[in-house]
mmCIF file of C-alpha atoms in Angstrom:
data_model
loop_
_atom_site.group_PDB
_atom_site.id
_atom_site.type_symbol
_atom_site.label_atom_id
_atom_site.label_comp_id
_atom_site.label_asym_id
_atom_site.label_seq_id
_atom_site.Cartn_x
_atom_site.Cartn_y
_atom_site.Cartn_z
ATOM 1 C CA MET A 1 -92.276 122.050 200.135
ATOM 2 C CA ARG A 2 -95.236 122.058 197.743
ATOM 3 C CA SER A 3 -95.023 119.003 195.725
ATOM 4 C CA LEU A 4 -94.793 117.617 198.863
ATOM 5 C CA ILE A 5 -97.318 118.131 200.424
ATOM 6 C CA SER A 6 -99.338 117.731 196.925
ATOM 7 C CA ILE A 7 -97.835 113.862 196.922
ATOM 8 C CA LEU A 8 -98.774 113.587 200.203
ATOM 9 C CA GLU A 9 -102.828 115.259 199.945
ATOM 10 C CA CYS A 10 -103.079 112.441 196.863
ATOM 11 C CA TRP A 11 -102.073 109.437 199.154
ATOM 12 C CA ARG A 12 -104.178 106.903 199.290
ATOM 13 C CA PRO A 13 -103.892 103.437 200.568
ATOM 14 C CA GLU A 14 -104.639 101.596 197.382
ATOM 15 C CA SER A 15 -101.840 104.766 195.375
ATOM 16 C CA PRO A 16 -98.331 103.194 194.148
ATOM 17 C CA PRO A 17 -95.949 102.824 197.290
ATOM 18 C CA PHE A 18 -93.957 105.228 197.501
ATOM 19 C CA ALA A 19 -91.186 105.827 201.024
ATOM 20 C CA CYS A 20 -90.683 108.130 203.680
ATOM 21 C CA VAL A 21 -86.498 108.939 203.568
ATOM 22 C CA GLN A 22 -86.045 110.968 207.148
ATOM 23 C CA LEU A 23 -82.902 112.397 209.063
ATOM 24 C CA THR A 24 -83.998 111.513 212.292
ATOM 25 C CA THR A 25 -80.999 112.564 214.278
ATOM 26 C CA VAL A 26 -77.776 114.181 213.110
ATOM 27 C CA ARG A 27 -74.844 115.263 214.707
ATOM 28 C CA GLY A 28 -71.586 117.317 213.672
ATOM 29 C CA SER A 29 -71.842 119.259 210.364
ATOM 30 C CA THR A 30 -74.583 117.216 208.195
ATOM 31 C CA PRO A 31 -75.758 118.789 204.496
ATOM 32 C CA ARG A 32 -79.678 118.587 206.258
ATOM 33 C CA GLU A 33 -80.752 119.443 209.852
ATOM 34 C CA ALA A 34 -82.731 117.124 211.517
ATOM 35 C CA GLY A 35 -86.137 116.520 210.185
ATOM 36 C CA ALA A 36 -85.752 116.703 206.349
ATOM 37 C CA PHE A 37 -86.966 114.073 204.090
ATOM 38 C CA MET A 38 -87.777 113.005 200.829
ATOM 39 C CA LEU A 39 -90.519 110.898 199.770
ATOM 40 C CA VAL A 40 -89.004 108.211 197.126
ATOM 41 C CA GLY A 41 -91.922 106.219 194.766
ATOM 42 C CA GLN A 42 -89.275 103.240 191.989
ATOM 43 C CA ASP A 43 -89.088 105.881 189.033
ATOM 44 C CA TRP A 44 -89.850 109.409 191.266
ATOM 45 C CA GLN A 45 -87.978 110.780 193.752
ATOM 46 C CA LYS A 46 -89.377 114.279 195.388
ATOM 47 C CA GLY A 47 -87.853 116.676 198.592
ATOM 48 C CA THR A 48 -84.281 116.123 199.475
ATOM 49 C CA ILE A 49 -81.915 115.141 202.592
ATOM 50 C CA GLY A 50 -79.567 116.716 201.182
ATOM 51 C CA GLY A 51 -77.651 115.371 197.781
ATOM 52 C CA GLY A 52 -74.460 113.445 197.378
ATOM 53 C CA CYS A 53 -73.345 110.013 197.958
ATOM 54 C CA LEU A 54 -76.183 110.036 201.663
ATOM 55 C CA GLU A 55 -78.918 110.423 199.367
ATOM 56 C CA TRP A 56 -77.993 108.509 196.204
ATOM 57 C CA GLU A 57 -76.994 105.919 198.773
ATOM 58 C CA CYS A 58 -80.558 105.653 200.841
ATOM 59 C CA LEU A 59 -82.627 106.230 196.993
ATOM 60 C CA GLN A 60 -81.414 103.302 196.237
ATOM 61 C CA LYS A 61 -82.471 101.549 199.495
ATOM 62 C CA ALA A 62 -85.554 102.950 199.510
ATOM 63 C CA ARG A 63 -86.417 101.308 196.399
ATOM 64 C CA THR A 64 -84.691 97.855 198.029
ATOM 65 C CA LEU A 65 -87.608 98.785 200.872
ATOM 66 C CA LEU A 66 -89.971 99.096 198.588
ATOM 67 C CA ASN A 67 -89.171 95.362 196.520
ATOM 68 C CA SER A 68 -89.589 94.400 199.957
ATOM 69 C CA ASN A 69 -91.859 92.997 202.495
ATOM 70 C CA LEU A 70 -89.978 95.015 205.248
ATOM 71 C CA PRO A 71 -91.998 98.072 206.455
ATOM 72 C CA SER A 72 -88.632 100.545 207.776
ATOM 73 C CA VAL A 73 -85.419 100.449 207.258
ATOM 74 C CA THR A 74 -82.986 102.757 210.039
ATOM 75 C CA HIS A 75 -79.019 103.150 208.427
ATOM 76 C CA ASP A 76 -76.158 105.150 210.149
ATOM 77 C CA VAL A 77 -74.043 107.240 208.483
ATOM 78 C CA THR A 78 -70.525 108.372 209.457
ATOM 79 C CA LEU A 79 -69.898 111.428 207.040
ATOM 80 C CA GLY A 80 -66.100 110.298 205.978
ATOM 81 C CA ALA A 81 -64.408 108.768 203.063
ATOM 82 C CA GLY A 82 -66.370 106.033 203.788
ATOM 83 C CA THR A 83 -69.518 107.953 201.706
ATOM 84 C CA ASN A 84 -67.118 110.292 199.775
ATOM 85 C CA GLN A 85 -68.675 112.987 201.482
ATOM 86 C CA CYS A 86 -66.398 115.314 203.422
ATOM 87 C CA CYS A 87 -68.406 116.981 205.808
ATOM 88 C CA GLY A 88 -67.567 114.910 208.877
ATOM 89 C CA GLY A 89 -70.659 114.418 210.534
ATOM 90 C CA GLN A 90 -73.310 111.920 211.680
ATOM 91 C CA VAL A 91 -76.353 110.614 210.600
ATOM 92 C CA THR A 92 -79.631 108.771 211.313
ATOM 93 C CA VAL A 93 -81.856 107.515 208.529
ATOM 94 C CA ALA A 94 -85.251 106.117 208.854
ATOM 95 C CA ILE A 95 -86.572 104.858 205.472
ATOM 96 C CA THR A 96 -90.186 104.286 205.667
ATOM 97 C CA ARG A 97 -92.521 102.974 203.561
ATOM 98 C CA ALA A 98 -95.823 105.083 203.186
ATOM 99 C CA GLN A 99 -99.064 104.444 205.344
ATOM 100 C CA PRO A 100 -101.403 105.903 207.049
ATOM 101 C CA ASN A 101 -99.739 107.317 210.256
ATOM 102 C CA ILE A 102 -96.245 107.948 208.338
ATOM 103 C CA VAL A 103 -97.902 110.245 205.567
ATOM 104 C CA ASP A 104 -100.415 112.401 208.411
ATOM 105 C CA THR A 105 -96.943 112.717 210.394
ATOM 106 C CA LEU A 106 -95.628 113.901 207.324
ATOM 107 C CA LYS A 107 -98.024 116.309 206.442
ATOM 108 C CA GLN A 108 -98.232 117.874 210.338
ATOM 109 C CA GLN A 109 -94.737 118.044 210.195
ATOM 110 C CA LEU A 110 -95.068 120.669 206.970
ATOM 111 C CA HIS A 111 -98.096 122.411 208.233
ATOM 112 C CA ASN A 112 -96.585 122.909 211.149
ATOM 113 C CA GLU A 113 -93.320 124.227 209.405
ATOM 114 C CA LYS A 114 -96.146 126.368 207.474
ATOM 115 C CA GLN A 115 -96.761 128.252 209.978
ATOM 116 C CA THR A 116 -92.957 129.417 210.844
ATOM 117 C CA TYR A 117 -93.235 131.211 207.463
ATOM 118 C CA PRO A 118 -92.833 134.940 207.746
ATOM 119 C CA THR A 119 -95.605 136.878 205.095
ATOM 120 C CA LEU A 120 -94.100 139.094 202.399
ATOM 121 C CA LEU A 121 -97.287 141.563 201.050
ATOM 122 C CA MET A 122 -96.031 142.776 197.511
ATOM 123 C CA PHE A 123 -97.391 145.631 195.447
ATOM 124 C CA GLY A 124 -97.500 145.966 192.269
ATOM 125 C CA ALA A 125 -98.163 142.962 189.226
ATOM 126 C CA GLY A 126 -95.791 144.280 186.165
ATOM 127 C CA HIS A 127 -93.113 142.994 184.970
ATOM 128 C CA VAL A 128 -90.426 143.085 188.079
ATOM 129 C CA GLY A 129 -93.598 141.589 190.556
ATOM 130 C CA ARG A 130 -93.963 139.583 188.418
ATOM 131 C CA ALA A 131 -90.276 137.609 188.410
ATOM 132 C CA LEU A 132 -90.634 138.237 191.857
ATOM 133 C CA ALA A 133 -93.153 136.618 192.431
ATOM 134 C CA HIS A 134 -91.961 133.325 190.288
ATOM 135 C CA ALA A 135 -88.295 133.598 192.615
ATOM 136 C CA LEU A 136 -90.076 133.866 196.063
ATOM 137 C CA ALA A 137 -92.834 131.260 194.918
ATOM 138 C CA PRO A 138 -90.536 128.147 195.743
ATOM 139 C CA LEU A 139 -88.759 129.478 199.174
ATOM 140 C CA PRO A 140 -90.603 129.794 202.822
ATOM 141 C CA LEU A 141 -92.765 132.188 202.714
ATOM 142 C CA ASN A 142 -96.252 133.250 202.770
ATOM 143 C CA LEU A 143 -96.459 135.561 199.674
ATOM 144 C CA ILE A 144 -99.229 137.702 199.283
ATOM 145 C CA TRP A 145 -99.640 139.681 195.903
ATOM 146 C CA VAL A 146 -101.418 142.562 195.612
ATOM 147 C CA ASP A 147 -102.378 144.698 192.355
ATOM 148 C CA PRO A 148 -106.044 145.837 190.819
ATOM 149 C CA ARG A 149 -105.256 145.199 187.283
ATOM 150 C CA SER A 150 -106.242 141.666 186.785
ATOM 151 C CA GLU A 151 -104.408 141.532 183.452
ATOM 152 C CA GLU A 152 -101.029 141.902 184.946
ATOM 153 C CA PHE A 153 -100.605 138.724 187.206
ATOM 154 C CA GLY A 154 -100.279 136.011 184.192
ATOM 155 C CA ALA A 155 -99.446 133.088 185.032
ATOM 156 C CA ILE A 156 -99.927 132.320 189.422
ATOM 157 C CA PRO A 157 -97.288 130.517 190.706
ATOM 158 C CA PRO A 158 -98.140 127.603 193.021
ATOM 159 C CA GLY A 159 -98.616 128.601 196.211
ATOM 160 C CA VAL A 160 -98.636 132.281 195.760
ATOM 161 C CA THR A 161 -102.255 134.335 197.222
ATOM 162 C CA ALA A 162 -102.584 136.974 194.885
ATOM 163 C CA HIS A 163 -105.954 139.796 195.000
ATOM 164 C CA VAL A 164 -107.490 142.160 192.509
ATOM 165 C CA SER A 165 -107.566 145.048 194.681
ATOM 166 C CA SER A 166 -107.082 148.214 195.020
ATOM 167 C CA GLN A 167 -107.637 147.830 198.878
ATOM 168 C CA TRP A 168 -104.294 148.053 199.951
ATOM 169 C CA GLU A 169 -104.821 149.905 203.576
ATOM 170 C CA HIS A 170 -107.222 146.632 203.908
ATOM 171 C CA HIS A 171 -104.710 144.260 203.251
ATOM 172 C CA LEU A 172 -101.072 146.036 205.054
ATOM 173 C CA ALA A 173 -103.512 146.492 207.769
ATOM 174 C CA ALA A 174 -103.803 142.771 208.738
ATOM 175 C CA LEU A 175 -100.787 141.965 208.168
ATOM 176 C CA PRO A 176 -98.437 140.314 211.345
ATOM 177 C CA THR A 177 -96.124 141.416 212.747
ATOM 178 C CA GLY A 178 -92.613 140.750 211.935
ATOM 179 C CA ALA A 179 -93.947 139.956 208.267
ATOM 180 C CA GLY A 180 -92.785 142.020 204.942
ATOM 181 C CA VAL A 181 -94.049 144.926 202.771
ATOM 182 C CA LEU A 182 -92.456 144.788 199.381
ATOM 183 C CA VAL A 183 -93.859 147.576 197.054
ATOM 184 C CA LEU A 184 -93.863 148.143 193.441
ATOM 185 C CA THR A 185 -96.705 150.209 191.500
ATOM 186 C CA PRO A 186 -96.603 152.129 188.729
ATOM 187 C CA SER A 187 -97.406 155.123 190.412
ATOM 188 C CA HIS A 188 -94.716 156.850 192.632
ATOM 189 C CA SER A 189 -97.643 158.594 194.504
ATOM 190 C CA LEU A 190 -99.239 155.393 195.581
ATOM 191 C CA ASP A 191 -95.633 153.071 196.255
ATOM 192 C CA ALA A 192 -95.039 156.936 198.670
ATOM 193 C CA LEU A 193 -98.479 156.231 200.418
ATOM 194 C CA ILE A 194 -98.157 152.542 200.749
ATOM 195 C CA VAL A 195 -94.595 153.231 201.783
ATOM 196 C CA ALA A 196 -95.174 155.513 205.029
ATOM 197 C CA ALA A 197 -98.293 153.926 206.069
ATOM 198 C CA ALA A 198 -95.845 150.328 206.566
ATOM 199 C CA LEU A 199 -93.075 152.633 207.978
ATOM 200 C CA GLU A 200 -95.577 154.159 210.730
ATOM 201 C CA ARG A 201 -96.518 150.614 211.847
ATOM 202 C CA ASP A 202 -93.213 150.026 213.163
ATOM 203 C CA ASP A 203 -93.421 146.708 213.791
ATOM 204 C CA LEU A 204 -92.517 145.147 210.085
ATOM 205 C CA ALA A 205 -89.610 142.844 209.570
ATOM 206 C CA TYR A 206 -88.759 144.389 205.872
ATOM 207 C CA ILE A 207 -90.143 147.392 203.960
ATOM 208 C CA GLY A 208 -88.690 147.299 199.886
ATOM 209 C CA LEU A 209 -89.270 150.164 197.787
ATOM 210 C CA ILE A 210 -88.092 149.343 194.555
ATOM 211 C CA GLY A 211 -86.274 152.677 192.812
ATOM 212 C CA SER A 212 -83.144 154.347 192.699
ATOM 213 C CA LYS A 213 -81.058 156.790 195.305
ATOM 214 C CA THR A 214 -82.918 159.660 193.668
ATOM 215 C CA LYS A 215 -86.248 158.284 194.669
ATOM 216 C CA ARG A 216 -85.558 157.443 197.990
ATOM 217 C CA ARG A 217 -83.916 160.983 198.814
ATOM 218 C CA ARG A 218 -87.371 162.453 197.510
ATOM 219 C CA PHE A 219 -89.362 159.876 199.728
ATOM 220 C CA GLU A 220 -87.396 161.033 202.345
ATOM 221 C CA THR A 221 -88.154 164.236 201.840
ATOM 222 C CA GLY A 222 -92.224 164.149 201.885
ATOM 223 C CA PHE A 223 -91.693 161.561 205.285
ATOM 224 C CA ARG A 224 -89.928 164.302 207.208
ATOM 225 C CA ALA A 225 -92.427 166.515 206.344
ATOM 226 C CA ILE A 226 -95.702 163.907 207.021
ATOM 227 C CA GLY A 227 -94.029 163.847 211.122
ATOM 228 C CA LEU A 228 -92.568 160.250 210.207
ATOM 229 C CA THR A 229 -88.772 160.057 212.344
ATOM 230 C CA GLU A 230 -85.458 159.262 211.302
ATOM 231 C CA ASP A 231 -85.371 156.079 213.169
ATOM 232 C CA GLN A 232 -88.638 154.687 211.337
ATOM 233 C CA ILE A 233 -87.260 156.056 207.902
ATOM 234 C CA SER A 234 -84.011 153.759 208.379
ATOM 235 C CA ALA A 235 -86.246 151.000 207.998
ATOM 236 C CA LEU A 236 -86.604 151.631 204.404
ATOM 237 C CA THR A 237 -84.522 149.114 201.773
ATOM 238 C CA CYS A 238 -84.484 151.102 198.759
ATOM 239 C CA PRO A 239 -83.258 150.598 196.716
ATOM 240 C CA ILE A 240 -84.055 146.818 196.816
ATOM 241 C CA GLY A 241 -81.570 143.876 195.800
ATOM 242 C CA GLY A 242 -78.230 145.644 196.389
ATOM 243 C CA GLN A 243 -76.333 148.082 194.625
ATOM 244 C CA THR A 244 -73.439 146.150 193.969
ATOM 245 C CA VAL A 245 -74.990 144.106 190.427
ATOM 246 C CA ARG A 246 -76.380 147.184 188.437
ATOM 247 C CA ASP A 247 -78.416 145.175 186.125
ATOM 248 C CA LYS A 248 -82.397 146.275 185.274
ATOM 249 C CA ARG A 249 -83.379 142.906 184.114
ATOM 250 C CA PRO A 250 -86.694 141.556 186.089
ATOM 251 C CA GLU A 251 -85.279 138.244 186.472
ATOM 252 C CA ILE A 252 -81.812 139.697 187.880
ATOM 253 C CA ILE A 253 -83.840 142.337 190.446
ATOM 254 C CA ALA A 254 -85.853 139.632 191.336
ATOM 255 C CA ALA A 255 -82.783 136.998 192.014
ATOM 256 C CA LEU A 256 -81.148 140.045 193.172
ATOM 257 C CA VAL A 257 -84.267 140.861 195.462
ATOM 258 C CA ALA A 258 -85.024 136.970 196.335
ATOM 259 C CA SER A 259 -81.339 136.788 198.214
ATOM 260 C CA GLU A 260 -82.244 139.865 200.332
ATOM 261 C CA ILE A 261 -85.319 138.498 201.179
ATOM 262 C CA VAL A 262 -83.801 135.365 202.622
ATOM 263 C CA ILE A 263 -81.103 137.052 205.167
ATOM 264 C CA LYS A 264 -83.982 140.381 206.204
ATOM 265 C CA LEU A 265 -86.892 138.544 206.463
ATOM 266 C CA ILE A 266 -86.567 134.450 206.443
ATOM 267 C CA HIS A 267 -83.832 134.379 208.707
ATOM 268 C CA ARG A 268 -84.597 136.985 210.132
ATOM 269 C CA LYS A 269 -87.989 135.405 211.658
ATOM 270 C CA ASN A 270 -86.006 132.087 212.622
ATOM 271 C CA GLY A 271 -83.528 133.383 214.188
ATOM 272 C CA ALA A 272 -80.782 132.495 211.758
#
């Protein structure tokens, strides 16, 4: 999505032409939802309408349009044997040359979509935190990354908001209802403070803590001692990333946790 936004934000009427290829209507089983679009230039493509023969055929039609004087064409496709795709559904595709009103409409669509993204607040810029930032950055999330050690962040992925800060209470208090928290600091004491405060809120959709079953048991004992209820404690996800794959490499942990966040935060937000 971010590359689509960049192209649309930079577009001017005098820019090299490109076309928008958008699914305007879908019926039955289709590879993408109505509204999905890609941008196509003479020698580049950003975004996807689902791949396969449908996308390839529309890509060619878009480049044919760019070489003509036509402003737009409409393409109706049944995804069956004739298209070498067995989805079985039907789509209507609008292929439109970029112009101010089209670009503005697409920018507004992406802006509206971004407003639906859940927020994830991640504490910790160590080796797993860095791997997670890069794994999560492409996902439909508003990712906020906090650590007091500026040197630990490394290259911050596009679209990620990073704060060099030790004011964890401020960032946690600012989270909207339904947001998520991921805690990976180098201090178990700080982890416990952040997680306890997150559990006390009772309105967060995901609270994840890096650590073992032993760490969880110790934290649970402390949480009970300060008056947290069993229902509140049960909202904690620890260990994060599940326990099916026992691999402690940061990139593997990041992939497993990213999948968990898609299920527990992104799809929950979208009501899927």
